[in-house]
Coordinates of C-alpha atoms in Angstrom, one line a residue:
X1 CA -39.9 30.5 -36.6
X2 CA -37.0 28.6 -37.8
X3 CA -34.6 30.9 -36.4
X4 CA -36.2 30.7 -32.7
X5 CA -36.0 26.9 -32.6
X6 CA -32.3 27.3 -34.0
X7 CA -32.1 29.7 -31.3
X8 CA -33.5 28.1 -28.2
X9 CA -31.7 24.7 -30.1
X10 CA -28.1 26.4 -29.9
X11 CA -28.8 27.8 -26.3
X12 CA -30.0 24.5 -25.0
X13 CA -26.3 22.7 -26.5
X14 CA -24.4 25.5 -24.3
X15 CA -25.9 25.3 -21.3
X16 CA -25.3 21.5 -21.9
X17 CA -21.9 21.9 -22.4
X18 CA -21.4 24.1 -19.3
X19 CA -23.7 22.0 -17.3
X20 CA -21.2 18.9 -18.6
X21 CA -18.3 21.1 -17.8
X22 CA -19.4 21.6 -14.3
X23 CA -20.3 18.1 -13.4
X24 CA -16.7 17.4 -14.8
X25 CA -15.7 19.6 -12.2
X26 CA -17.2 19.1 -9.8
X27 CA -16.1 15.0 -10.1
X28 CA -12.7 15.9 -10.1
X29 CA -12.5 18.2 -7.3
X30 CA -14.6 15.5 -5.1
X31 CA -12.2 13.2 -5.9
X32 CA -9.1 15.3 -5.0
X33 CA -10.7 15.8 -1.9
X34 CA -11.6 12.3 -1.3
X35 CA -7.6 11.5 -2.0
X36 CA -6.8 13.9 0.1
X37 CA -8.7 12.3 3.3
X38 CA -7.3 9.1 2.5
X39 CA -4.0 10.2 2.4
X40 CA -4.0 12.0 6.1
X41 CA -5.7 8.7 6.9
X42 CA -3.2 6.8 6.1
X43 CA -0.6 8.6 8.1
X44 CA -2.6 8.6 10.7
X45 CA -2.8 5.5 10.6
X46 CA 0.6 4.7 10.8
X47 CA 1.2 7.5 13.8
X48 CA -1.8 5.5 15.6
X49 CA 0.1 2.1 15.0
X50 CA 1.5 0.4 18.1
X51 CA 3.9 -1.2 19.2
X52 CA 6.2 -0.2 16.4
X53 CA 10.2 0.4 17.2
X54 CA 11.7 3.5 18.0
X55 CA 9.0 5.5 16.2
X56 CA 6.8 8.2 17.6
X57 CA 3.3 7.3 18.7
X58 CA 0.4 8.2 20.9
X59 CA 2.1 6.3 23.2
X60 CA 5.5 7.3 23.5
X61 CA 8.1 9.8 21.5
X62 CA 10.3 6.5 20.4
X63 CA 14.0 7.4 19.4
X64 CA 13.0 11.0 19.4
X65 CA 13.5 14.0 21.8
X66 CA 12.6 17.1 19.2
X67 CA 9.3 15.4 17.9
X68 CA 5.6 13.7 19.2
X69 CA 2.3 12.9 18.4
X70 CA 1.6 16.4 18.2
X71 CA 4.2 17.1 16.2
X72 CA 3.1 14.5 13.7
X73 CA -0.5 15.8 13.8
X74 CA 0.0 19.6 12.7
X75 CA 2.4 18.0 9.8
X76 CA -0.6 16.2 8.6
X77 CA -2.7 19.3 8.8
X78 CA -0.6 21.1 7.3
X79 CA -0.6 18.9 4.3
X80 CA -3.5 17.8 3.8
X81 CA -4.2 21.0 0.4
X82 CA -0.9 19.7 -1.1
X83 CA -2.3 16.0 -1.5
X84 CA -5.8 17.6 -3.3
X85 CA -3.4 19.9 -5.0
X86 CA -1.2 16.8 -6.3
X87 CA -4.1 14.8 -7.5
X88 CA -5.6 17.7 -9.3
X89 CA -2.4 18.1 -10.8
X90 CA -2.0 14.5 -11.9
X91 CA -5.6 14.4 -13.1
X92 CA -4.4 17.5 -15.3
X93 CA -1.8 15.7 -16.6
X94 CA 0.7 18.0 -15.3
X95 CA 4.7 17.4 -15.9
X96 CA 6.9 15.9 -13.0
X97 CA 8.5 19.3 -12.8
X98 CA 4.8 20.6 -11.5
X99 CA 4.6 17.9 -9.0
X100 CA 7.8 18.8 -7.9
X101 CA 7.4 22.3 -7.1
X102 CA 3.7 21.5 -5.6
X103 CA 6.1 18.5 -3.1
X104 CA 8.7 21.4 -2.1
X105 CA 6.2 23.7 -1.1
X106 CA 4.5 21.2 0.9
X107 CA 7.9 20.4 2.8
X108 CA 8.1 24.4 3.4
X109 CA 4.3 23.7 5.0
X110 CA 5.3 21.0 7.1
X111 CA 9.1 22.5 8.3
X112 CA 6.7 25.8 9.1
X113 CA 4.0 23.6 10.9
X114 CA 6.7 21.8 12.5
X115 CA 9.1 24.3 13.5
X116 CA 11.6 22.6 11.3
X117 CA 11.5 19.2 12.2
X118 CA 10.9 16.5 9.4
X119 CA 8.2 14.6 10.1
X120 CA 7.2 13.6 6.1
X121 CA 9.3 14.5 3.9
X122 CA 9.6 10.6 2.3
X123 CA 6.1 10.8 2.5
X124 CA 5.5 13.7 0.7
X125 CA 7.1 12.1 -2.1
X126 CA 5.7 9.1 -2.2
X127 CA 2.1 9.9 -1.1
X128 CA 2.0 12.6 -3.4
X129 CA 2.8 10.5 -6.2
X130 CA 0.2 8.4 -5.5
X131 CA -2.5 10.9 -5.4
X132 CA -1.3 11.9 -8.4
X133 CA -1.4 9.0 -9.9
X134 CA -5.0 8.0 -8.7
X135 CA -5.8 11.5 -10.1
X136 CA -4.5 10.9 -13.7
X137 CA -6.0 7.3 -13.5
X138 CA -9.0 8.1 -12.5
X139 CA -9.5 11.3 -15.5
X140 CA -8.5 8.0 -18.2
X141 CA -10.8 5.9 -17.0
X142 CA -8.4 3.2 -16.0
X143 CA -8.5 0.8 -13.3
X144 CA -7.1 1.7 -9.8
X145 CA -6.0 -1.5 -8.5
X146 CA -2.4 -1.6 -6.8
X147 CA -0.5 -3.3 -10.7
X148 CA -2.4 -0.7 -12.4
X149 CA -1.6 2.4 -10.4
X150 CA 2.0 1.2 -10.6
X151 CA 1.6 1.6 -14.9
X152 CA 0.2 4.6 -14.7
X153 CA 3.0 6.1 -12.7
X154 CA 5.6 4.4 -14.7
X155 CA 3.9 5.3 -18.1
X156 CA 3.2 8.8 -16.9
X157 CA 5.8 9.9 -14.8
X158 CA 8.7 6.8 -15.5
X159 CA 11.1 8.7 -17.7
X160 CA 11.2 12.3 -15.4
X161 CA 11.0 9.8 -12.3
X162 CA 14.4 8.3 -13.7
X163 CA 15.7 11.8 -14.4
X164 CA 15.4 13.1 -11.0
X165 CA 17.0 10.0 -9.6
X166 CA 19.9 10.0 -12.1
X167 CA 20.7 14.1 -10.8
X168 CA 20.7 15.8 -7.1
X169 CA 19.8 19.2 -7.5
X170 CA 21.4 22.1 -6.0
X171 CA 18.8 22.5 -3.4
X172 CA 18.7 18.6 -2.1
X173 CA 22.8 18.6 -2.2
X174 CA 22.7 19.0 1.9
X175 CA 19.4 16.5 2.2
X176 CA 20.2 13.6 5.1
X177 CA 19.1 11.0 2.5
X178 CA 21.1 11.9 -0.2
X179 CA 24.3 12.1 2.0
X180 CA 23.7 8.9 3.0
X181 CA 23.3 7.7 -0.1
X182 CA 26.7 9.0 -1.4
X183 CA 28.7 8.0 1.9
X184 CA 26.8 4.2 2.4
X185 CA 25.7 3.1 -1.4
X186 CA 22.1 3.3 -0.3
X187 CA 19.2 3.8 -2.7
X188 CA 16.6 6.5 -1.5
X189 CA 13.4 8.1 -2.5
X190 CA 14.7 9.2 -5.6
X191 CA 15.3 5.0 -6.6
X192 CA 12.1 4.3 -5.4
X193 CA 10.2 6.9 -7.4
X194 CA 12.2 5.7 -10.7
X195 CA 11.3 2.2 -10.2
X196 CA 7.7 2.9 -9.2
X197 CA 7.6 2.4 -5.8
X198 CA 9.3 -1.3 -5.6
X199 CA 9.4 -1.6 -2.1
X200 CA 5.1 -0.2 -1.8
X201 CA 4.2 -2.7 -4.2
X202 CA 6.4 -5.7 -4.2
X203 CA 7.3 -5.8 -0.4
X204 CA 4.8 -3.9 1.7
X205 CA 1.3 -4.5 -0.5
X206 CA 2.0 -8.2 -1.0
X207 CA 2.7 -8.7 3.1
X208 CA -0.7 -6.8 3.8
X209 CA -2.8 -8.9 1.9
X210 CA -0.7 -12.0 3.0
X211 CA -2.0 -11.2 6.4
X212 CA -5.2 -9.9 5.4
X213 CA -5.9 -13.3 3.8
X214 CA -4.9 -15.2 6.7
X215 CA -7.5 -13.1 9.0
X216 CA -5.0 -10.5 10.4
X217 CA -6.4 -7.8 12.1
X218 CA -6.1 -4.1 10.7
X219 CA -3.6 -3.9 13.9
X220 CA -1.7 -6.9 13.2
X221 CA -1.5 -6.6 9.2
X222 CA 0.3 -3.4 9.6
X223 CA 2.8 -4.5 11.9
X224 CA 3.5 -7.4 9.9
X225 CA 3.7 -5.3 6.6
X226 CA 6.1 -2.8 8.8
X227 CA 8.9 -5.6 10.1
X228 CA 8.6 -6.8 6.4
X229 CA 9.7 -3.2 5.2
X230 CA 12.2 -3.2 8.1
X231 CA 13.7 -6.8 7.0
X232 CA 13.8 -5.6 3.1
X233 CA 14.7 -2.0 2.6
X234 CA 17.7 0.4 3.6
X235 CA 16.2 2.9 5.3
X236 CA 18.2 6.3 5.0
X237 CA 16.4 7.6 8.3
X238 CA 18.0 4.7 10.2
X239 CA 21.5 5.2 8.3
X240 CA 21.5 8.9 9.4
X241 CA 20.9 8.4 12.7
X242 CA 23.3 4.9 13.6
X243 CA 25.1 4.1 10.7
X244 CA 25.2 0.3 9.0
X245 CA 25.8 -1.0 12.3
X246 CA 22.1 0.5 13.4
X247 CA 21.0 -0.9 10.1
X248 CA 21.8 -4.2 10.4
X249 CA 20.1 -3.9 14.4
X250 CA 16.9 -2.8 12.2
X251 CA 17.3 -6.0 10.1
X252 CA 18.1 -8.2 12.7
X253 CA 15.0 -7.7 14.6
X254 CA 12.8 -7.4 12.1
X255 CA 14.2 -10.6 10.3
X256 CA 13.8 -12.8 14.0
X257 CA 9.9 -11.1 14.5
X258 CA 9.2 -12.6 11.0
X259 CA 11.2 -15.8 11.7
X260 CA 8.9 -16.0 14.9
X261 CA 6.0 -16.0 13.1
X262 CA 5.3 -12.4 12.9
X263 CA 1.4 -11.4 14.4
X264 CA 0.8 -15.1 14.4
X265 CA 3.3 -15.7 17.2
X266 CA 1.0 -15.5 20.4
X267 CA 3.8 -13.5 22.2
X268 CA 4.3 -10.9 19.4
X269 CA 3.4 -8.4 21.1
X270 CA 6.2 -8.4 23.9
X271 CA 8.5 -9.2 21.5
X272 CA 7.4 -6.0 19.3
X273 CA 7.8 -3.9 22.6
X274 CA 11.0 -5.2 23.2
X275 CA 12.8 -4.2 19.9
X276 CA 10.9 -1.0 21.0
X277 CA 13.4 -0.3 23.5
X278 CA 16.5 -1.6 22.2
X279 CA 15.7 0.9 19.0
X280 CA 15.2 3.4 21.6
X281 CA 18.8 2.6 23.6
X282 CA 20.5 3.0 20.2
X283 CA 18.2 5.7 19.1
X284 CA 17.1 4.0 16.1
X285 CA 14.2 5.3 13.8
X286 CA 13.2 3.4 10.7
X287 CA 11.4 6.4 9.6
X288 CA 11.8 5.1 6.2
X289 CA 9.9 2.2 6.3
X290 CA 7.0 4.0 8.1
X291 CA 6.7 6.3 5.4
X292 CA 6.2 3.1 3.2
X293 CA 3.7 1.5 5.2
X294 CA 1.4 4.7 4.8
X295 CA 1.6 4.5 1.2
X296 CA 0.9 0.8 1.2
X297 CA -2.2 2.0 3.4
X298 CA -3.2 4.1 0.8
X299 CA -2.9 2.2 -2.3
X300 CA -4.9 -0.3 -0.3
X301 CA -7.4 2.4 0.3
X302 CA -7.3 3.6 -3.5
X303 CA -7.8 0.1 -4.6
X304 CA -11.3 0.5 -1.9
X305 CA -12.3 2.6 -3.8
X306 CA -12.9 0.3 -7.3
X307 CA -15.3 -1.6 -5.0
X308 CA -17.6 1.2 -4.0

C-alpha cells in the first residue's frame, strides 16, 4: 500500500514539474512573440511617421531613389523571427557573441528581402538589444521601466558591449558607419551600444514624455522626439551621404524647428515639410536618428507593458 501512494506520490511531483516546465515555456515564448510585434510596430511606426525630412514614407521616397515604403515593409517582415529569436536569447542569458551572430543573420535576411539595400541595419542593433534585454529582464523578475532596462543591458551585456566598440572586426572593416567614423571622429552604433543607448534614453525617451506630458499627440510626440535626435546626435547615415557640411544642414534645421516651438508652433507642420525638401535637394537622410526614434517607441512600448 505504501508503495502505491509513494508511487502515485512521485508520479504526481513529475508531471508537476513538467506541467511547471511547460507553463515556463510557454510564458517565455509568448513573450518573445509579444516583443517581437512590438518591435515591427515600432518601425512601423516610424515608416508611417509624416512629415519627417528626407526619409522614406508612405508618402514619398525622401532622399532616396533605390528604396520605398515597400522596401521598408518586406525588411520588417523579414525580421520580424530575429527579434523573437533575440529576446529568447536574452531571456536565456546568452553571451553578446550569440546576439551577435543572431544580428548578422538578420542583416543577411533583410539585404535578401531587400535586394541589398539597408533599410535597418542600426536598427537591428539596437532593437535587438532591446528585446534582449526585455527578455533577460523579464526571466529575473525585474522591472521593465526605461532606467531599468538600461541596468540590465549595462549589467548584462556592458563589458562585451564595450568590447565590440573598442575593436572593428574584419567583416564590418568596409561598413559605411565605421568609415565615417574613422574619416569624421563620429561615434556610431558600436558607442551607443557600449554606453547603453545614451541617445534612446537620455535624448529621445525624455523628449517623448516631455511632449506626452504636455498633451502631444502620438503624431506630434514623435516628430518632436525626431528633430530632438536630429539636433543631438551625429548621424553616420547623414555623414555618408553629404559629409559635415550635410550634418550641420541636419542640425540646423532641427535646432530652428525646436527653437520655433517644435509641435507647439501652430505652423509646424509647413515648416517640417519644408526642411523635407531642402533634405531632399541635398539628398540628406538622417537615417540614424530614425532608427533611434523606433527604439525610443519601443522602450516606451516595453515600459506599457508594466501597466497591463
Amino acid at each position: 500500500m505504501r508503495t502505491a501512494i509513494h508511487s502515485a506520490s512521485r508520479t504526481s511531483g513529475i508531471s508537476a514539474v513538467a506541467g511547471a516546465l511547460a507553463d515556463g515555456h510557454a510564458e517565455k515564448t509568448a513573450f518573445a512573440r509579444e516583443m517581437a510585434r512590438l518591435a515591427v510596430r515600432s518601425l512601423h511606426a516610424e515608416l508611417c511617421l509624416y512629415p519627417k525630412p528626407g526619409l522614406v514614407s508612405p508618402v514619398d521616397n525622401g532622399s532616396h531613389d533605390d528604396m520605398d515604403a515597400g522596401t521598408f515593409m518586406r525588411s520588417m517582415f523579414a525580421l520580424r523571427h530575429y527579434f523573437r529569436k533575440i529576446c529568447l536569447a536574452g531571456w536565456n542569458d546568452a553571451p553578446f557573441a550569440q546576439l551577435k551572430q543572431l544580428g548578422i543573420a538578420a542583416e543577411a535576411a533583410m539585404l535578401n528581402a531587400t535586394r541589398g539595400v539597408n533599410t535597418h541595419r542600426g536598427a537591428i542593433f539596437s532593437l535587438g538589444m532591446l528585446c534582449a534585454t526585455a527578455g533577460r529582464a523579464r526571466a529575473q523578475g525585474t522591472p521593465m521601466t526605461p532606467a531599468a532596462l538600461r541596468a540590465a543591458m549595462l549589467i548584462r551585456w556592458g563589458e562585451e558591449l564595450a568590447g565590440h566598440a573598442g575593436k572593428a572586426a574584419k567583416r564590418d572593416a568596409l561598413s559605411n558607419g565605421l568609415r565615417v567614423a574613422a574619416r569624421y571622429a563620429v561615434s556610431g552604433a558600436r558607442e551607443e551600444g557600449a554606453l547603453g543607448l545614451p541617445s534612446v534614453f537620455e535624448v529621445g525617451i525624455p523628449a517623448l514624455l516631455a511632449a506626452r506630458a504636455r498633451g502631444a499627440t502620438v503624431t506630434e510626440e514623435r516628430i518632436d522626439t525626431l528633430y530632438t535626435l536630429m539636433a543631438h546626435i551625429s548621424d553616420s547615415n547623414v555623414y555618408h551621404r553629404a559629409g559635415p557640411q550635410g550634418a550641420q544642414i541636419v542640425r540646423e534645421h532641427a535646432e530652428h524647428f525646436l527653437a520655433q516651438g517644435g509641435t507647439v508652433n501652430f505652423n509646424w507642420r509647413a515648416t517640417a515639410v519644408a526642411s523635407h525638401h531642402v533634405f531632399m535637394q541635398h539628398r540628406l537622410s538622417p537615417g540614424g536618428a530614425a532608427d533611434l526614434l523606433a527604439a525610443c517607441c519601443l522602450v516606451q512600448s516595453i515600459a506599457a507593458l508594466e501597466n497591463k
